[in-house]
Coordinates of C-alpha atoms and ligand atoms in Angstrom, one line a residue:
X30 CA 134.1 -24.2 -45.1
X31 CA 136.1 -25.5 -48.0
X32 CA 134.5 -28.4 -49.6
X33 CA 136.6 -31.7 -51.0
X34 CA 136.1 -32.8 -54.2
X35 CA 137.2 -35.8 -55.1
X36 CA 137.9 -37.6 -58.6
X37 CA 138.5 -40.6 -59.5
X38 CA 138.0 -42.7 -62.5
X39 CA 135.8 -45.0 -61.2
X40 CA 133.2 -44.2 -58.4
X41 CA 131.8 -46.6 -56.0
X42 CA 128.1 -45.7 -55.6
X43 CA 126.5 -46.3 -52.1
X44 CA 124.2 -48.1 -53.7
X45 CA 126.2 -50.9 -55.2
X46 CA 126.4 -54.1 -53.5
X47 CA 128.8 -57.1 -53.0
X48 CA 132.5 -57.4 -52.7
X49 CA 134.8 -55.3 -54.0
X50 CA 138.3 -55.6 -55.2
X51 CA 140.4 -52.1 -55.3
X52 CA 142.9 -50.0 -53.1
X53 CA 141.4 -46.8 -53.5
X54 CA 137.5 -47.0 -52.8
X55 CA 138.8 -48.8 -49.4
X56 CA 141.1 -46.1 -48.8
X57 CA 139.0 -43.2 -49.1
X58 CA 136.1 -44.7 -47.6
X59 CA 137.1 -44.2 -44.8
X60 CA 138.1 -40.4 -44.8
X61 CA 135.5 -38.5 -47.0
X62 CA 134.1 -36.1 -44.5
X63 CA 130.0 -35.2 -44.8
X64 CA 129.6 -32.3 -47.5
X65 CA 132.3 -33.7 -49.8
X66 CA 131.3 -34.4 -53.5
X67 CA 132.9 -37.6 -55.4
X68 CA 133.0 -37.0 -59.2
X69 CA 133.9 -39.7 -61.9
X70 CA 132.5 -42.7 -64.0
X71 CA 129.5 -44.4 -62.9
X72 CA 131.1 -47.7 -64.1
X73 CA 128.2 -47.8 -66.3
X74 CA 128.4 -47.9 -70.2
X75 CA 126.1 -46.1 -72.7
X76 CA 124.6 -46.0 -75.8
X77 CA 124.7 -42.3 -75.8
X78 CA 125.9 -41.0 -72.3
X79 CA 124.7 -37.7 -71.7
X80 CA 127.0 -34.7 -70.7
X81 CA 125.2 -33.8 -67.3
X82 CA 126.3 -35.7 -64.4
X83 CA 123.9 -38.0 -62.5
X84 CA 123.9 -36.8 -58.7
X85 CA 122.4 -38.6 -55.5
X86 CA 123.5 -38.1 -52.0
X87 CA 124.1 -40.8 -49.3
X88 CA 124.8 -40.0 -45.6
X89 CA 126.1 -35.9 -46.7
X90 CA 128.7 -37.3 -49.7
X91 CA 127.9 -36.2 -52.8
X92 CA 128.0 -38.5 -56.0
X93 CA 128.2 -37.4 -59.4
X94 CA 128.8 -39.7 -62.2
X95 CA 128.7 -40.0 -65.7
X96 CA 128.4 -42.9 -68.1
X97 CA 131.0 -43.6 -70.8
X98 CA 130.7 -45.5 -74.3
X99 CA 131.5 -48.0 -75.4
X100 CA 134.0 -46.6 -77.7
X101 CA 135.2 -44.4 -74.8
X102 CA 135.4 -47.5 -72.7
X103 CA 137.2 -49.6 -75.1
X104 CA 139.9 -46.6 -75.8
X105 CA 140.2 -44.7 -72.7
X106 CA 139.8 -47.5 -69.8
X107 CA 140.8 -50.8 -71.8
X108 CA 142.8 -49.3 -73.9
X109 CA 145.2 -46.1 -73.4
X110 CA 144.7 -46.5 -69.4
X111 CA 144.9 -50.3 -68.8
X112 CA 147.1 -51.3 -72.3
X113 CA 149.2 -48.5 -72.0
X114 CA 149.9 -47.0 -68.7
X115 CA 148.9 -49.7 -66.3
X116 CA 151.9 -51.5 -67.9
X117 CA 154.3 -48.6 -68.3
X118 CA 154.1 -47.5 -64.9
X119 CA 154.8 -51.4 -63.9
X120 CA 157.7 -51.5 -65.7
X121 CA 156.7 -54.2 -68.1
X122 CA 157.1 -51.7 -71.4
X123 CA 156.6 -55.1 -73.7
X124 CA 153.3 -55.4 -72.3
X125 CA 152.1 -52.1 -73.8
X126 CA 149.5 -51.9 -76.4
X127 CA 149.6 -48.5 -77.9
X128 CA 147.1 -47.2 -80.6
X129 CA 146.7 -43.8 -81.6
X130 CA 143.3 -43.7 -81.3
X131 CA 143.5 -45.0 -77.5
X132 CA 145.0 -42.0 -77.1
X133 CA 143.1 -39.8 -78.0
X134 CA 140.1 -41.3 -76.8
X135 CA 141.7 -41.2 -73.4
X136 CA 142.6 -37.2 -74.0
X137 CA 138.7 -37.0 -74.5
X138 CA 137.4 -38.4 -72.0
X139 CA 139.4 -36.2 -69.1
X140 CA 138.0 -33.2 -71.3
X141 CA 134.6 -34.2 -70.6
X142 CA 135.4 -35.3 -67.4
X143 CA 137.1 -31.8 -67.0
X144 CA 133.7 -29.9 -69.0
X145 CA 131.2 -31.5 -66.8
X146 CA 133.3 -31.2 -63.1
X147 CA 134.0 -27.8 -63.7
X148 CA 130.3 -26.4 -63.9
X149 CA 130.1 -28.1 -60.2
X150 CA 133.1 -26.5 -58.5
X151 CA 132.5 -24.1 -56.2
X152 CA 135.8 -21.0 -56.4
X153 CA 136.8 -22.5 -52.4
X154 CA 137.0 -26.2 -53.4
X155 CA 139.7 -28.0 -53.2
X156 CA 139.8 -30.9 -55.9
X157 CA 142.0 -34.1 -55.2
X158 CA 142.7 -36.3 -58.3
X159 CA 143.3 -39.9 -57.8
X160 CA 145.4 -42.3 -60.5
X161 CA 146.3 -43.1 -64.1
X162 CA 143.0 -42.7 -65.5
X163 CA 143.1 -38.9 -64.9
X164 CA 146.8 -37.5 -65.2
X165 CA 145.4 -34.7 -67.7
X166 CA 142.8 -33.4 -66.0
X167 CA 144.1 -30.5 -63.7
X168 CA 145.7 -29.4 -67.5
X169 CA 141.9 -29.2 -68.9
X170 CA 140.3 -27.9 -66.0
X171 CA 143.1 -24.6 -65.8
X172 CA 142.2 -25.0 -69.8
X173 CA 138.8 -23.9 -68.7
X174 CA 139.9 -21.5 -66.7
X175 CA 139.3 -23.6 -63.0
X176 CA 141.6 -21.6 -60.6
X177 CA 140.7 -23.9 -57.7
X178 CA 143.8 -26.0 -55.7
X179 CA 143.8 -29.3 -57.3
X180 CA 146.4 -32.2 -56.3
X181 CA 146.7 -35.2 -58.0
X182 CA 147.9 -39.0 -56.6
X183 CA 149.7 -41.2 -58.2
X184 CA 148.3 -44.6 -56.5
X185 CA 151.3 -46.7 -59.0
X186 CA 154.9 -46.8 -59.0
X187 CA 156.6 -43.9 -61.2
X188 CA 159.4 -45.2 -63.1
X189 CA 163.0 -43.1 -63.7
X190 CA 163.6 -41.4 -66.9
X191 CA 164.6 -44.8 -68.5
X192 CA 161.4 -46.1 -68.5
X193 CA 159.0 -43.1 -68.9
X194 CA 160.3 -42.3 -71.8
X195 CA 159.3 -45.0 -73.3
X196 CA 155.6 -44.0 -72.7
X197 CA 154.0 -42.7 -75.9
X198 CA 153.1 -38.8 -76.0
X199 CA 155.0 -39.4 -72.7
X200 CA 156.5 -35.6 -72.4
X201 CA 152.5 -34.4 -73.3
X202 CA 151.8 -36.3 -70.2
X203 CA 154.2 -35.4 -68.0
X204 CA 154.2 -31.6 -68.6
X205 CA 150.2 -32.1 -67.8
X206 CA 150.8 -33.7 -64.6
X207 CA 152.7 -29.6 -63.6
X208 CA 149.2 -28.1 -64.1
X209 CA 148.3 -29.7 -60.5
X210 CA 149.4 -27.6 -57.7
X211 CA 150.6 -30.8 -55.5
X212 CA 151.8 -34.2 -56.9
X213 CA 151.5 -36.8 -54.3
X214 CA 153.6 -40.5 -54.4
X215 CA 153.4 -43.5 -52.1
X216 CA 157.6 -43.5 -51.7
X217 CA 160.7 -41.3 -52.1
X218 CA 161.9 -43.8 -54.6
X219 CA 158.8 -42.5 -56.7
X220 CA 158.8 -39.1 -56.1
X221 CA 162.8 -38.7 -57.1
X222 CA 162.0 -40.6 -60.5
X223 CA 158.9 -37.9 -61.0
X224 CA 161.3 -35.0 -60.5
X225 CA 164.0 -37.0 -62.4
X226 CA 161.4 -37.1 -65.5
X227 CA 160.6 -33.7 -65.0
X228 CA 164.1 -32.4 -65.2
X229 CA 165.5 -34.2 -67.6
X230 CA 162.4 -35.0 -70.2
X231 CA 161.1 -31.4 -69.9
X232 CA 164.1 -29.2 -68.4
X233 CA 162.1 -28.5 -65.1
X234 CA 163.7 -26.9 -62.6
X235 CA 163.6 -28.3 -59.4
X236 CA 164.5 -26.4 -55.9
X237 CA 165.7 -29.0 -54.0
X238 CA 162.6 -28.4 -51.2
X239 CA 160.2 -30.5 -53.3
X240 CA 159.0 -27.5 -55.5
X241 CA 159.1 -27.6 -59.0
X242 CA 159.1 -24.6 -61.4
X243 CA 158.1 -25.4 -65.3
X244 CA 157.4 -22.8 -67.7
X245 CA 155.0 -20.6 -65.3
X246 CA 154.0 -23.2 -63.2
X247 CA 155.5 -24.0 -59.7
X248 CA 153.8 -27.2 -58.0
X249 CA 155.2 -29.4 -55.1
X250 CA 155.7 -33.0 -55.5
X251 CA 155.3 -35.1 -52.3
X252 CA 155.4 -38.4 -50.5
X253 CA 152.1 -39.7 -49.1
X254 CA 152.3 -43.6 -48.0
X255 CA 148.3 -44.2 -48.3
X256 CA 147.7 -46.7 -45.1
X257 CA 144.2 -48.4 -43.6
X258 CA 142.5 -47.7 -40.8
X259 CA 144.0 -50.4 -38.5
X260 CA 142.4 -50.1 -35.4
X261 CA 138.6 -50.7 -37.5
X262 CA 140.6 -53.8 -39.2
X263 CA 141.8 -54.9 -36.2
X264 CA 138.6 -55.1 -35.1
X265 CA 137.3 -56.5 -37.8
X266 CA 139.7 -59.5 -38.2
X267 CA 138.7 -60.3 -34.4
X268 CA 134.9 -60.3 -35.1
X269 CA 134.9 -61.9 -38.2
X270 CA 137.6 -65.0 -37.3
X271 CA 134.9 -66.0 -34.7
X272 CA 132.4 -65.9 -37.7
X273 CA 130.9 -68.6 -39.4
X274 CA 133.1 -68.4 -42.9
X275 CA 136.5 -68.1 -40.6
X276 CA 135.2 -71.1 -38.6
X277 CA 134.6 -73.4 -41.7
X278 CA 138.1 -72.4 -42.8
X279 CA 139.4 -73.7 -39.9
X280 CA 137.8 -76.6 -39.3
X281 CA 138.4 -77.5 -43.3
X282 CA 142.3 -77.8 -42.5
X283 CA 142.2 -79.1 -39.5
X284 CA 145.5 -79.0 -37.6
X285 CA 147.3 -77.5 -40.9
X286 CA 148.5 -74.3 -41.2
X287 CA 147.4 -71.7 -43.2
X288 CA 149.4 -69.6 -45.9
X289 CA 147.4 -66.7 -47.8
X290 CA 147.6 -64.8 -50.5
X291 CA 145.1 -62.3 -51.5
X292 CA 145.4 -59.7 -54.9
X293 CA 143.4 -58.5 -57.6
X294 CA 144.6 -61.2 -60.7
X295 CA 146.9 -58.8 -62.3
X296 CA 150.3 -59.8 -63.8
X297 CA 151.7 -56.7 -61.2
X298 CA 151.2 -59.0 -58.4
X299 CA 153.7 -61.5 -59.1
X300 CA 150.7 -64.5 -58.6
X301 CA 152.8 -67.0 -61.3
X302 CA 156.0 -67.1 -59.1
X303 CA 154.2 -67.0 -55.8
X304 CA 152.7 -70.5 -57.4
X305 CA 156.3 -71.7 -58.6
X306 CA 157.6 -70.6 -55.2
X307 CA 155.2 -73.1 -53.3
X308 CA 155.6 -75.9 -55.6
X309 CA 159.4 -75.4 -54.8
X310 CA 158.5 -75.4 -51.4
X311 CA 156.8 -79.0 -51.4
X312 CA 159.5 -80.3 -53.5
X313 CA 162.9 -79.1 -51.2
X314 CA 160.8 -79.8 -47.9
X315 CA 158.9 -83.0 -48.3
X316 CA 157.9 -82.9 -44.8
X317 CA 155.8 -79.7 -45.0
X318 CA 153.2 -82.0 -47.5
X319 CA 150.2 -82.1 -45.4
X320 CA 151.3 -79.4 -42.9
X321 CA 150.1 -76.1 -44.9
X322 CA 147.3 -75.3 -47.0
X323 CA 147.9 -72.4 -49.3
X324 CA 144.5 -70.0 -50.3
X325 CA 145.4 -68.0 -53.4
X326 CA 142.2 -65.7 -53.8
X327 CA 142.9 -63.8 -56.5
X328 CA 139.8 -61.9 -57.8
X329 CA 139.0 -61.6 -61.3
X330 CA 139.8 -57.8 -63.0
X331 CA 140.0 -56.0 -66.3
X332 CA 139.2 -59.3 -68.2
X333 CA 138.2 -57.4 -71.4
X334 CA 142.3 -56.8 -72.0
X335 CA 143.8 -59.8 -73.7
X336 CA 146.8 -60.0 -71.1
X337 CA 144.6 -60.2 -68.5
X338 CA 143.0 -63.1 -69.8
X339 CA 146.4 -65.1 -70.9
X340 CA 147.0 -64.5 -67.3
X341 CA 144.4 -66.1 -65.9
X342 CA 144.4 -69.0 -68.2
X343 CA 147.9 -69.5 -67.5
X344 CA 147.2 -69.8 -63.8
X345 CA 144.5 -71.8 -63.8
X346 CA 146.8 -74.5 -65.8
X347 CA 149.8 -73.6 -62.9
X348 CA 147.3 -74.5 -60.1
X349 CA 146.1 -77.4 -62.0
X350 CA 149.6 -78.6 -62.7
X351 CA 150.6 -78.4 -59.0
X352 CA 147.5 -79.7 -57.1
X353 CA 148.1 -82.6 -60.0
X354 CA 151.6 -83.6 -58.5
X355 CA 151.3 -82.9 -55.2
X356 CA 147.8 -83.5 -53.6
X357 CA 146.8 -86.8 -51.5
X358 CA 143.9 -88.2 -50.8
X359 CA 142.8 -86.3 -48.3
X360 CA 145.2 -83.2 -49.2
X361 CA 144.9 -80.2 -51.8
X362 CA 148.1 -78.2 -51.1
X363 CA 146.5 -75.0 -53.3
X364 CA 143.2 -73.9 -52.9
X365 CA 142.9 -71.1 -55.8
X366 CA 139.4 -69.2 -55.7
X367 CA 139.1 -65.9 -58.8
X368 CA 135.8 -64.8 -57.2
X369 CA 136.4 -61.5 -54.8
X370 CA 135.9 -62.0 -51.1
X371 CA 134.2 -59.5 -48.4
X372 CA 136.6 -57.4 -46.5
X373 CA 135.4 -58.7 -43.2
X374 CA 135.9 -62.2 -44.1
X375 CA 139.2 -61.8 -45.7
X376 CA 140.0 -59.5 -42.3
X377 CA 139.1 -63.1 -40.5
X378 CA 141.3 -65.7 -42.7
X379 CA 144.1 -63.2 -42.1
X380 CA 143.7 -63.5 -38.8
X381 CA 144.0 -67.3 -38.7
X382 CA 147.0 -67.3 -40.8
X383 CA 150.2 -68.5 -40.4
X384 CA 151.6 -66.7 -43.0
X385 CA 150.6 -63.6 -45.9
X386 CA 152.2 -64.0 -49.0
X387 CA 152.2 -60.3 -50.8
X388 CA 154.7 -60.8 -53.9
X389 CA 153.8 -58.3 -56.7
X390 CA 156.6 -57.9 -59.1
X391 CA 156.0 -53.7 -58.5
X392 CA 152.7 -52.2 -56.8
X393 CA 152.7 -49.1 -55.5
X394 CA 151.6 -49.8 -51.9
X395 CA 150.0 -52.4 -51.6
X396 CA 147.2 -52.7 -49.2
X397 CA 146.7 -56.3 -48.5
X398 CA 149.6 -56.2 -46.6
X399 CA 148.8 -53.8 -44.2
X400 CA 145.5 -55.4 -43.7
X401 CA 147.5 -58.7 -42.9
X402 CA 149.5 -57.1 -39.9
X403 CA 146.2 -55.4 -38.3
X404 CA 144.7 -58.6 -38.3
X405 CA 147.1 -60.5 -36.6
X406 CA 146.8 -62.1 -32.9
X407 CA 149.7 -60.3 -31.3
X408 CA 149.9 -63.2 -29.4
X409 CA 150.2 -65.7 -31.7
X410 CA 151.3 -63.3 -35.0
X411 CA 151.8 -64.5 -38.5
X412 CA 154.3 -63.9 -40.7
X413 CA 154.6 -61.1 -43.8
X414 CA 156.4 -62.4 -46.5
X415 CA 156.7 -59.4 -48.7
X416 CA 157.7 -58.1 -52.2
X417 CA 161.1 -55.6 -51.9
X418 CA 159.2 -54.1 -55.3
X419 CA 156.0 -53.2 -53.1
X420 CA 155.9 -49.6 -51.7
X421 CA 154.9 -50.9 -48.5
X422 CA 158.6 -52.3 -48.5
X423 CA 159.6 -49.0 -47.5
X424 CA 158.1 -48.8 -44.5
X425 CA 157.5 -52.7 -43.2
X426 CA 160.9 -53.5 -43.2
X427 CA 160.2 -56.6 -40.7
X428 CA 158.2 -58.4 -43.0
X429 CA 160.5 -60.9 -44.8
X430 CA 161.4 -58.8 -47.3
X431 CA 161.9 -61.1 -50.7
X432 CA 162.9 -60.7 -54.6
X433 CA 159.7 -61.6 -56.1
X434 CA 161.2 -63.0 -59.5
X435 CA 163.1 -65.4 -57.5
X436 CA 161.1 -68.4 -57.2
X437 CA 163.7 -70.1 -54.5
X438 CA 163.8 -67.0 -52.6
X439 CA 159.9 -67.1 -51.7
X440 CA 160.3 -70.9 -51.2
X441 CA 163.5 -70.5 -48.5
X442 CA 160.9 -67.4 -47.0
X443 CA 157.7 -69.8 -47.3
X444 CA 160.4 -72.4 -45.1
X445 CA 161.8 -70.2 -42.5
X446 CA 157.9 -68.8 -41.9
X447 CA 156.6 -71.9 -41.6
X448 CA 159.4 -72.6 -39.3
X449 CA 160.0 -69.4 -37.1
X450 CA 159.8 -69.3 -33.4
X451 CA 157.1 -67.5 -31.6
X452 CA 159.1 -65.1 -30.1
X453 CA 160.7 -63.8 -33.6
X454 CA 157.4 -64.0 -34.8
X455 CA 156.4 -61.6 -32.2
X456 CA 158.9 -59.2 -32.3
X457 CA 158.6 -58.9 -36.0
X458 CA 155.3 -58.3 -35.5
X459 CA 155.5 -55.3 -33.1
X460 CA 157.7 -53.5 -35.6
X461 CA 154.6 -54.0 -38.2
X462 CA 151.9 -53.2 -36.7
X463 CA 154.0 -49.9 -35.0
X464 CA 154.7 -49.1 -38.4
X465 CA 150.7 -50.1 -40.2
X466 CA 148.8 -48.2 -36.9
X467 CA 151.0 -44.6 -37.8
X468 CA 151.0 -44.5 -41.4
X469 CA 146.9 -45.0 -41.9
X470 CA 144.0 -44.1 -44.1
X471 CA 143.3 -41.0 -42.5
X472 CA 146.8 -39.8 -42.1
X473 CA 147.3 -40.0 -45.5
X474 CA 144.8 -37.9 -46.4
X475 CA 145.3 -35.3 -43.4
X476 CA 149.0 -35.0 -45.3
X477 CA 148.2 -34.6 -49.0
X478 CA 144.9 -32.0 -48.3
X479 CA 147.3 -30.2 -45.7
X480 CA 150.0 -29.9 -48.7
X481 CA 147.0 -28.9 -51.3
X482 CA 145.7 -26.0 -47.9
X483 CA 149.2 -24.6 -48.1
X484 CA 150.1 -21.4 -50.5
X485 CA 146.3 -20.1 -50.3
X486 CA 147.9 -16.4 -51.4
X487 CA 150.5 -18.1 -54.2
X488 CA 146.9 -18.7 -56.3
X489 CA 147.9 -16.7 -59.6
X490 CA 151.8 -18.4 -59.5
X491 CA 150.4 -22.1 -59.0
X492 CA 147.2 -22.2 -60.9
X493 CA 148.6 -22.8 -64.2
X494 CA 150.3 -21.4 -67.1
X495 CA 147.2 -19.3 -68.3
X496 CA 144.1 -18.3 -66.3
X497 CA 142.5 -16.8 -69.5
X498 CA 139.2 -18.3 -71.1
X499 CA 139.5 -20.6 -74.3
X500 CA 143.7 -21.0 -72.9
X501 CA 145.2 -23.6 -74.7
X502 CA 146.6 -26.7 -73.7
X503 CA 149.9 -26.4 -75.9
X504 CA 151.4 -25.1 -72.6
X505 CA 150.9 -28.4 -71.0
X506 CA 152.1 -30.7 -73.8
X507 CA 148.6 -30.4 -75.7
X508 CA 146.2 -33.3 -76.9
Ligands
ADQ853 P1 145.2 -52.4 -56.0 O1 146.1 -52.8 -57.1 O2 143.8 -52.7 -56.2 O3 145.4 -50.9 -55.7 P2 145.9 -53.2 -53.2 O4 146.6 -52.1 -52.5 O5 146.4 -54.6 -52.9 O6 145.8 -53.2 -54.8 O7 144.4 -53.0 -52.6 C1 143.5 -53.8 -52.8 C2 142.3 -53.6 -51.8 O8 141.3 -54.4 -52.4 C3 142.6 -54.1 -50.4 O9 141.8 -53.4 -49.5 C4 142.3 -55.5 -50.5 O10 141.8 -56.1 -49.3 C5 141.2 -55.6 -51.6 N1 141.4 -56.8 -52.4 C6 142.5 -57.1 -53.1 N2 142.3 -58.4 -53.7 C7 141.1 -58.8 -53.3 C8 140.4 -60.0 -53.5 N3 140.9 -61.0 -54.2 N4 139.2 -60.1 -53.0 C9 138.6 -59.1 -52.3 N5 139.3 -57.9 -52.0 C10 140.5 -57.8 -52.5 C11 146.1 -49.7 -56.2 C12 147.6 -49.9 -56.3 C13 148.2 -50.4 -54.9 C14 147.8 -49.4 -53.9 C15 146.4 -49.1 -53.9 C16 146.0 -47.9 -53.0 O11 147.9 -50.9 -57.3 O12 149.6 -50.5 -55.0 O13 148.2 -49.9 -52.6 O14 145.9 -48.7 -55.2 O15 146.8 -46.8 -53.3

């Protein structure tokens, strides 16, 4: 049987413990079959990490993990990953931070990645590379002369020519991310950019069937929404709203209705004009005061970069400011909480909702707000108020579909939720969760390892520009 191996920058080790935030981790959990091996970084730093791989097993997975620096964490994660291409691929280009040594120091790290996977692989595996951290490394591996299938998912937005090109060593980049054999992207929108960038940054030639031919490679680029496993949520949310944590949440508001919002604090998530968009609320629709409560849990991330930090700041003075002018006695219109929340719990306050408020300026899915519609009480549903900017926008079309830089928008959305009938409520609802229970975890995943099955025979054509020992990277763009 073929084994999976997959990569990812960071690895989530059985044995950690405690809540996590992060889409991918929850996403795969769920459809790693027994025998698989997971390769990437520990999430430890050290002194001197060694080259070999740490390995331990848990319930048949495989884990193998190596430490970084700190200089490798400071240029390849903080820096060139989270500085640079976080940003870029967000569409914010005056949020990049590029230094030449980031760079680098991000080149290096997917070659040791790419020195210490390849003495694992087995000639059957088939390797699956997740995210930003890692576009390079199907380029180093065929550098070492790995022949294996390996995809690569892109779990961001991908921006059109117009905006890549403003990436530094952007065209190295992108003629790297040809090396894999399939490209995977949450939407169309997405995927046409990639093959835009391709074309016109590198003068690949694509075939109109979603194959792309560049130099002597030929690789498919393909759309893969990533989804949850809705049925286990649903589940979930029921359980854990009859819990004790759900059940002090509700008797804390009383009679009041709830509005949440849930997101890693990242500037992607639009978290300053979802703030500005309930203050608007209060002040256009005096009678909602004391009606809704609003829970912004927005859990802490990547505080070692400088905007992250400004961000947070900057919130905490927003909430401040707005609790400030609008709060009674016995009243807080914003409860705002950085610390990350268990799944299960969050499954329950979604549940009890009245509304979800998913407004990120650009994500490329966005999770949260499929894990909002599987909660739901189809009986008594609440509503989606959602980002046109988030890939799940695509296929939720009966959420309320907002422009998240439009304050007033969210506030008239915020209104009419807080406002809307049961039965529209309902049928809005039906459409979701129609929509969340097809396109799920393990779908996803069935679709991008059927793609990375296919063309079995086409090895020598789609496994890079040069098989031969010592091959040089040039052909991809080079360090
Ligand atoms: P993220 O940017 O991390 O993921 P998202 O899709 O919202 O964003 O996934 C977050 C996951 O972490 C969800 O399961 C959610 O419940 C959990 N989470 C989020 N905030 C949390 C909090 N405050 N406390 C506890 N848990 C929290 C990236 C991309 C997304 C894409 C995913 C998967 O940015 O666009 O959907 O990968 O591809």
């Amino acid at each position: 049987m073929q084994r999976l191996v997959v990569v990812s920058n960071r690895v989530p080790l059985p044995s950690e413990k405690g809540p996590r935030a992060g889409g991918l981790a929850v996403a795969l959990a769920d459809a790693l079959v027994p025998g698989s091996l997971w390769f990437g970084w520990s999430g430890r730093r050290a002194a001197r990490p060694g080259a070999e791989p740490a390995v331990q097993t848990s319930d048949d997975i495989t884990y193998a993990t190596i430490d970084l620096s700190d200089t490798e964490y400071r240029q390849f994660y903080a820096g060139f990953s989270n500085s640079v291409l976080w940003p870029l691929l967000h569409f914010r280009l005056s949020l990049q931070h590029f230094r030449a040594e980031d760079y680098q120091g991000y080149r290096a790290v997917n070659r040791r990645f790419a020195a210490a996977l390849a003495r694992l692989l087995r000639p059957t595996d088939r390797v699956w590379v997740h995210d930003y951290h890692l576009i390079p490394l199907g380029a180093e591996l065929r550098a070492l002369g790995v022949r294996n299938r390996i995809g690569f998912f892109l779990h961001t937005p991908f921006g059109p020519p117009a905006i890549t090109q403003a990436l530094p060593h952007g065209n190295a980049l992108l003629a790297s991310m040809c090396a894999y054999d399939v490209v995977g992207f949450h939407t169309e929108t997405y995927r046409t950019a990639f093959v835009d960038c391709v074309r016109e940054m590198l003068g690949g030639k694509p075939d109109g069937d979603g194959r792309i031919g560049f130099g002597t490679c030929a690789f498919t680029a393909i759309v893969d929404p990533i989804g949850i496993d809705a049925e286990a949520f649903a589940r979930m949310a029921a359980t854990s709203s009859r819990g004790a944590e759900s059940q002090r949440l509700r008797a804390s508001l009383g009679d009041r209705k709830l509005a949440i919002g849930v997101d890693r604090l990242d500037y992607s998530k639009g978290l300053l004009s979802r703030m500005d968009a309930f203050g608007r609320l209060l002040e256009r629709y005096p009678h909602h005061h004391r009606e809704v409560s609003f829970l912004q849990i927005a859990a802490r991330s990547r505080e070692d970069v400088n905007d992250y930090r400004d961000l947070g700041e900057e919130l905490n003075r927003i909430a401040g400011d707005l609790n400030g002018r609008f709060s009674e006695f016995d009243w807080v219109p914003l409860r705002y909480m950085t610390r990350p929340v268990r799944r299960r719990t969050l499954a329950g306050f979604y549940r009890f909702a009245h509304m979800g408020l998913v407004t990120p300026l650009r994500d490329g899915m966005n999770l949260v707000a499929k894990e909002f519609v599987a909660a739901q009480d189809s009986a008594d549903p609440g509503v989606l108020i959602l980002s046109r900017f988030a890939g799940a926008a695509d296929e939720m079309t009966d959420a309320l579909i907002v422009n998240p830089f439009d304050a007033d928008e969210i506030a008239e959305a915020m209104h009419r939720a807080l406002t809307m009938n049961l039965e529209e409520r309902q049928e809005r609802h039906r459409s979701l969760r129609q929509r969340v229970w097809h396109s799920t975890a393990r779908r996803f995943c069935e679709v991008f390892l059927d793609h990375l099955g296919r063309d079995e025979d086409d090895l020598p054509a789609s496994a890079g520009p040069d098989q031969t020992e010592g091959a040089s990277l040039a052909s991809f763009g080079g360090a």
